[in-house]
Coordinates of C-alpha atoms and ligand atoms in Angstrom, one line a residue:
M238 CA 131.1 34.6 102.6
A239 CA 128.0 32.7 101.8
L240 CA 128.3 31.0 105.1
L241 CA 128.6 34.3 106.9
F242 CA 125.5 35.5 105.1
L243 CA 123.6 32.3 106.0
F244 CA 124.7 32.7 109.6
L245 CA 123.4 36.3 109.6
V246 CA 120.1 35.5 108.1
L247 CA 119.6 32.5 110.6
T248 CA 120.4 34.6 113.7
H249 CA 118.1 37.3 112.5
L250 CA 115.3 34.9 111.8
A251 CA 115.6 33.7 115.3
Y252 CA 114.5 37.1 116.5
L253 CA 111.2 36.9 114.4
Q254 CA 108.5 34.5 115.2
N255 CA 105.3 33.7 113.4
I256 CA 103.0 31.6 115.7
S257 CA 100.1 29.8 114.0
A258 CA 98.1 28.4 116.8
N259 CA 97.1 25.3 118.2
F260 CA 94.9 26.2 121.2
Y261 CA 96.3 23.4 123.3
S262 CA 99.9 24.6 122.9
D263 CA 99.3 28.4 123.0
F264 CA 96.3 28.9 125.5
D265 CA 95.2 27.8 128.9
I266 CA 91.6 27.6 129.9
T267 CA 91.5 29.7 133.0
W268 CA 87.8 30.1 133.9
G269 CA 84.8 27.9 133.9
N270 CA 86.6 24.6 133.1
D271 CA 83.9 22.5 131.6
H272 CA 82.3 25.6 130.1
A273 CA 85.3 26.0 127.7
K274 CA 86.2 23.4 125.1
I275 CA 89.1 22.9 122.7
L276 CA 88.0 20.9 119.7
D277 CA 89.3 19.5 116.4
N278 CA 92.7 18.6 117.7
G279 CA 93.3 22.2 118.9
Q280 CA 92.1 24.0 115.8
Q281 CA 88.9 25.5 117.5
L282 CA 88.0 26.7 120.9
Q283 CA 84.5 27.3 122.3
L284 CA 83.5 29.4 125.3
T285 CA 80.1 28.9 126.9
L286 CA 78.0 30.9 129.3
D287 CA 75.0 29.6 131.2
Q288 CA 73.4 30.5 134.5
S289 CA 76.0 28.6 136.5
S290 CA 79.2 30.2 134.9
G291 CA 80.9 31.9 132.0
S292 CA 84.3 30.8 130.8
G293 CA 87.5 32.2 129.6
F294 CA 91.1 31.5 128.4
Q295 CA 94.5 33.2 128.3
S296 CA 97.7 32.8 126.2
K297 CA 100.6 30.9 127.8
N298 CA 103.0 33.5 126.4
E299 CA 103.4 37.2 126.9
Y300 CA 104.1 39.5 124.0
L301 CA 105.8 42.8 123.8
F302 CA 104.5 44.2 120.5
A303 CA 102.7 41.9 118.2
K304 CA 100.3 41.6 115.3
I305 CA 97.7 39.2 116.4
D306 CA 94.7 37.9 114.5
M307 CA 91.9 35.8 115.8
Q308 CA 88.8 34.5 113.9
I309 CA 85.8 34.8 116.2
K310 CA 82.1 33.8 115.6
L311 CA 79.9 35.5 118.2
V312 CA 77.0 34.2 120.2
P313 CA 74.0 33.8 117.7
G314 CA 70.4 34.3 118.3
N315 CA 69.3 36.2 121.4
S316 CA 72.7 37.2 122.9
A317 CA 71.4 40.3 124.7
G318 CA 73.2 40.9 128.0
T319 CA 76.2 38.7 127.0
V320 CA 79.6 40.2 126.7
T321 CA 82.5 38.5 124.7
A322 CA 85.7 40.2 125.7
Y323 CA 88.9 39.6 123.6
Y324 CA 91.9 41.7 124.8
M325 CA 95.6 41.9 125.7
S326 CA 96.6 43.0 129.1
S327 CA 99.7 43.2 131.3
Q328 CA 99.6 42.1 134.8
G329 CA 100.1 43.9 138.1
D330 CA 100.2 47.7 138.8
K331 CA 100.0 50.4 136.2
H332 CA 98.6 47.9 133.8
D333 CA 98.3 48.4 130.0
E334 CA 95.4 46.9 128.1
I335 CA 94.1 46.8 124.5
D336 CA 90.3 45.7 124.3
F337 CA 87.7 44.4 122.0
E338 CA 84.3 43.8 123.7
F339 CA 81.4 42.5 121.9
L340 CA 78.0 43.5 123.3
G341 CA 75.2 41.1 122.4
N342 CA 71.7 42.0 121.4
L343 CA 68.2 40.6 120.8
S344 CA 67.9 38.4 117.6
G345 CA 68.1 40.6 114.6
D346 CA 69.4 43.7 116.5
P347 CA 73.0 44.7 116.0
Y348 CA 75.9 43.8 118.1
I349 CA 78.1 46.6 119.3
M350 CA 81.9 46.3 119.2
Q351 CA 83.6 48.4 121.8
T352 CA 87.3 49.1 121.8
N353 CA 89.4 50.7 124.6
V354 CA 93.1 51.3 125.4
F355 CA 94.6 51.5 128.9
S356 CA 98.0 52.9 129.5
Q357 CA 99.5 52.8 133.0
D358 CA 95.9 52.1 134.3
Q359 CA 94.4 55.1 132.5
G360 CA 91.5 53.9 130.4
N361 CA 88.2 55.8 129.6
R362 CA 88.9 55.6 125.9
E363 CA 85.9 53.8 124.7
Q364 CA 84.9 53.8 121.1
R365 CA 81.8 51.8 119.9
I366 CA 80.8 50.8 116.4
Y367 CA 78.3 48.6 114.7
L368 CA 79.7 46.0 112.3
W369 CA 78.9 46.0 108.5
F370 CA 78.1 42.2 108.6
D371 CA 76.4 39.8 111.0
P372 CA 79.2 38.7 113.4
T373 CA 77.2 35.7 114.5
A374 CA 76.7 34.1 111.0
D375 CA 80.3 33.4 110.3
F376 CA 83.9 33.6 111.6
H377 CA 85.5 37.1 111.1
T378 CA 89.0 38.2 111.8
Y379 CA 89.7 40.7 114.6
S380 CA 93.2 42.0 114.7
V381 CA 95.5 44.1 116.8
L382 CA 98.7 45.5 115.5
W383 CA 100.7 46.9 118.4
N384 CA 104.1 48.5 117.8
P385 CA 106.0 51.3 119.4
Q386 CA 104.3 53.9 117.2
Q387 CA 100.6 52.8 117.2
I388 CA 97.9 50.4 118.1
L389 CA 95.8 49.6 115.1
F390 CA 92.5 47.7 115.5
S391 CA 91.1 46.1 112.4
V392 CA 88.2 43.8 111.4
D393 CA 88.7 41.6 108.3
G394 CA 91.6 43.8 107.4
T395 CA 89.6 47.0 107.6
P396 CA 91.1 49.5 110.1
V397 CA 88.5 50.6 112.7
R398 CA 90.6 52.5 115.2
V399 CA 94.1 53.8 115.7
F400 CA 95.7 54.8 119.0
K401 CA 98.9 56.7 118.3
N402 CA 101.9 57.0 120.5
N403 CA 101.5 60.5 121.9
E404 CA 104.2 60.4 124.5
N405 CA 105.7 63.6 123.2
V406 CA 102.6 65.4 124.5
G407 CA 102.5 63.5 127.7
V408 CA 100.1 60.7 127.1
A409 CA 101.4 57.4 128.3
Y410 CA 101.7 54.7 125.7
P411 CA 102.0 50.9 126.3
K412 CA 105.5 49.9 125.4
N413 CA 107.4 48.8 128.5
Q414 CA 105.6 45.6 129.6
G415 CA 104.5 42.5 127.8
M416 CA 100.8 41.5 127.6
R417 CA 99.0 38.2 127.4
I418 CA 96.0 37.6 125.3
Y419 CA 92.7 37.0 127.1
S420 CA 89.1 36.1 126.2
S421 CA 86.0 35.5 128.2
L422 CA 82.3 35.2 127.8
W423 CA 80.3 36.5 130.7
N424 CA 77.1 38.1 131.9
G425 CA 77.2 41.8 131.4
D426 CA 73.5 42.5 131.5
D427 CA 73.7 45.3 134.0
W428 CA 75.2 47.5 131.3
A429 CA 75.8 45.8 127.9
T430 CA 72.7 45.9 125.9
R431 CA 70.9 49.3 125.5
G432 CA 72.7 50.4 128.6
G433 CA 71.5 47.5 130.8
L434 CA 67.8 47.7 129.8
V435 CA 67.8 44.3 128.2
K436 CA 68.6 41.3 130.4
I437 CA 69.8 37.9 129.5
D438 CA 67.1 35.4 128.7
W439 CA 68.5 32.3 130.4
S440 CA 65.9 30.2 128.6
K441 CA 68.2 30.7 125.5
A442 CA 71.3 29.4 127.4
P443 CA 73.9 27.9 126.7
F444 CA 75.4 30.9 124.9
V445 CA 78.4 29.9 122.7
A446 CA 81.2 31.9 121.1
S447 CA 83.8 30.2 118.8
Y448 CA 87.4 30.9 118.0
Q449 CA 89.8 29.6 115.3
N450 CA 92.9 30.4 113.2
F451 CA 94.8 32.4 115.8
N452 CA 97.9 33.9 114.3
A453 CA 100.6 35.9 116.0
Q454 CA 103.6 37.8 114.6
V455 CA 105.7 38.7 117.5
C456 CA 109.1 40.0 118.5
S457 CA 111.2 37.7 120.6
T458 CA 111.3 39.1 124.1
S459 CA 115.0 38.6 124.2
S460 CA 115.6 41.0 121.4
S461 CA 114.9 44.5 120.4
D462 CA 115.7 43.9 116.7
C463 CA 112.2 43.5 115.3
S464 CA 112.4 46.3 112.8
A465 CA 112.7 44.1 109.8
N466 CA 108.9 43.3 110.2
A467 CA 106.6 45.5 108.2
W468 CA 104.0 45.4 111.0
Y469 CA 106.5 46.6 113.5
S470 CA 107.8 49.5 111.4
Q471 CA 104.3 50.8 110.3
V472 CA 104.0 54.3 111.6
A473 CA 100.8 55.4 110.1
L474 CA 97.9 54.2 107.8
D475 CA 98.4 54.5 104.0
S476 CA 95.9 56.5 102.2
G477 CA 93.7 53.5 101.3
E478 CA 93.6 52.4 104.9
Q479 CA 92.8 56.0 106.0
Q480 CA 89.9 56.0 103.7
Q481 CA 88.6 52.7 105.0
L482 CA 88.9 54.0 108.5
E483 CA 86.9 57.1 107.6
W484 CA 84.2 55.0 106.0
V485 CA 83.8 53.0 109.2
R486 CA 83.7 56.1 111.4
K487 CA 81.2 57.8 109.1
N488 CA 78.9 54.9 108.7
Y489 CA 79.2 52.7 111.8
M490 CA 80.4 54.8 114.7
V491 CA 78.0 54.7 117.8
Y492 CA 80.1 56.5 120.3
D493 CA 83.5 58.1 120.5
Y494 CA 85.0 59.3 123.9
C495 CA 86.8 61.9 121.9
S496 CA 83.4 63.6 121.0
D497 CA 81.9 63.3 124.6
T498 CA 82.4 66.8 125.8
K499 CA 79.9 66.2 128.7
R500 CA 81.9 63.4 130.0
F501 CA 85.0 65.5 130.1
P502 CA 83.9 68.9 131.2
Q503 CA 87.6 69.9 132.0
G504 CA 88.4 69.4 128.4
L505 CA 88.8 66.3 126.2
P506 CA 91.9 63.9 126.8
T507 CA 95.0 65.3 125.2
E508 CA 95.2 62.5 122.5
C509 CA 91.7 63.6 121.2
T510 CA 93.0 67.0 120.3
R511 CA 95.9 65.8 118.2
Ligands
NAG622 C1 70.8 46.7 120.2 O1 69.8 47.1 119.3 C2 69.2 48.4 119.7 C3 68.0 48.6 118.8 O2 68.4 48.5 117.4 C4 70.3 49.4 119.5 O3 69.8 50.7 119.9 C5 71.6 49.0 120.3 O4 72.6 49.9 120.1 C6 72.0 47.6 119.9 N1 73.2 47.1 120.6 C7 73.4 47.1 122.0 C8 74.6 46.3 122.4 O5 72.7 47.5 122.8

């Protein structure tokens, strides 16, 4: 009996994985070779942008549902025109994507954090917020909880956005294809800072963004039995989280596509009216 129990526990555990990263084992540098560096025996990664190139990395593995945390310290000083993108994406046609994009600014002016969700190639779901701290002074944790019911974006554990599964009213939801994790640091000065008004000051290059303490809770792709995980089963925010989300939206929201009636003259996207 005890043996049978042990056997059941072990086979069940095999379906659940918790990956604490080493950048060497979990990621590949995919762009800008010498502009990206893994440091401290794999504990840290740095991306660099200068006039010759930006840089980027991607995860070796694909995940179908996950809770992922990454600590990032954004480009300090005059980062105007730089974009640090941190996202998950599927490959090929009808792609799904879950995005964080950090838009740099002049020294002392606030970064903007933009989020977006693509399902079956359908994006145009930008939200933009300021952060309640200086994201260049220290590492902060940026997380995505992606399960069959919702995609929850959070910063240092504070929820900043929820994208719910609204398939029942015809909104496609990412749930049929795995995604890799990607990050890149690039020149976005045609749009990023004050709508493209402020350009990169190359005399301030190189620009550097740093990463550490990647953590992923994932479902094994060979199994659908992931439901024992709290993150996997979460269907909605609890009331404390809901309050935090409202605090963010009230005090830090810069732009919400769901309020942009000019952009959608035929009516707001369906998920906005839920
Ligand atoms: C940069 O600072 C300006 C002035 O405070 C602000 O309007 C803008 O939203 C900030 N962020 C970006 C990315 O443009």
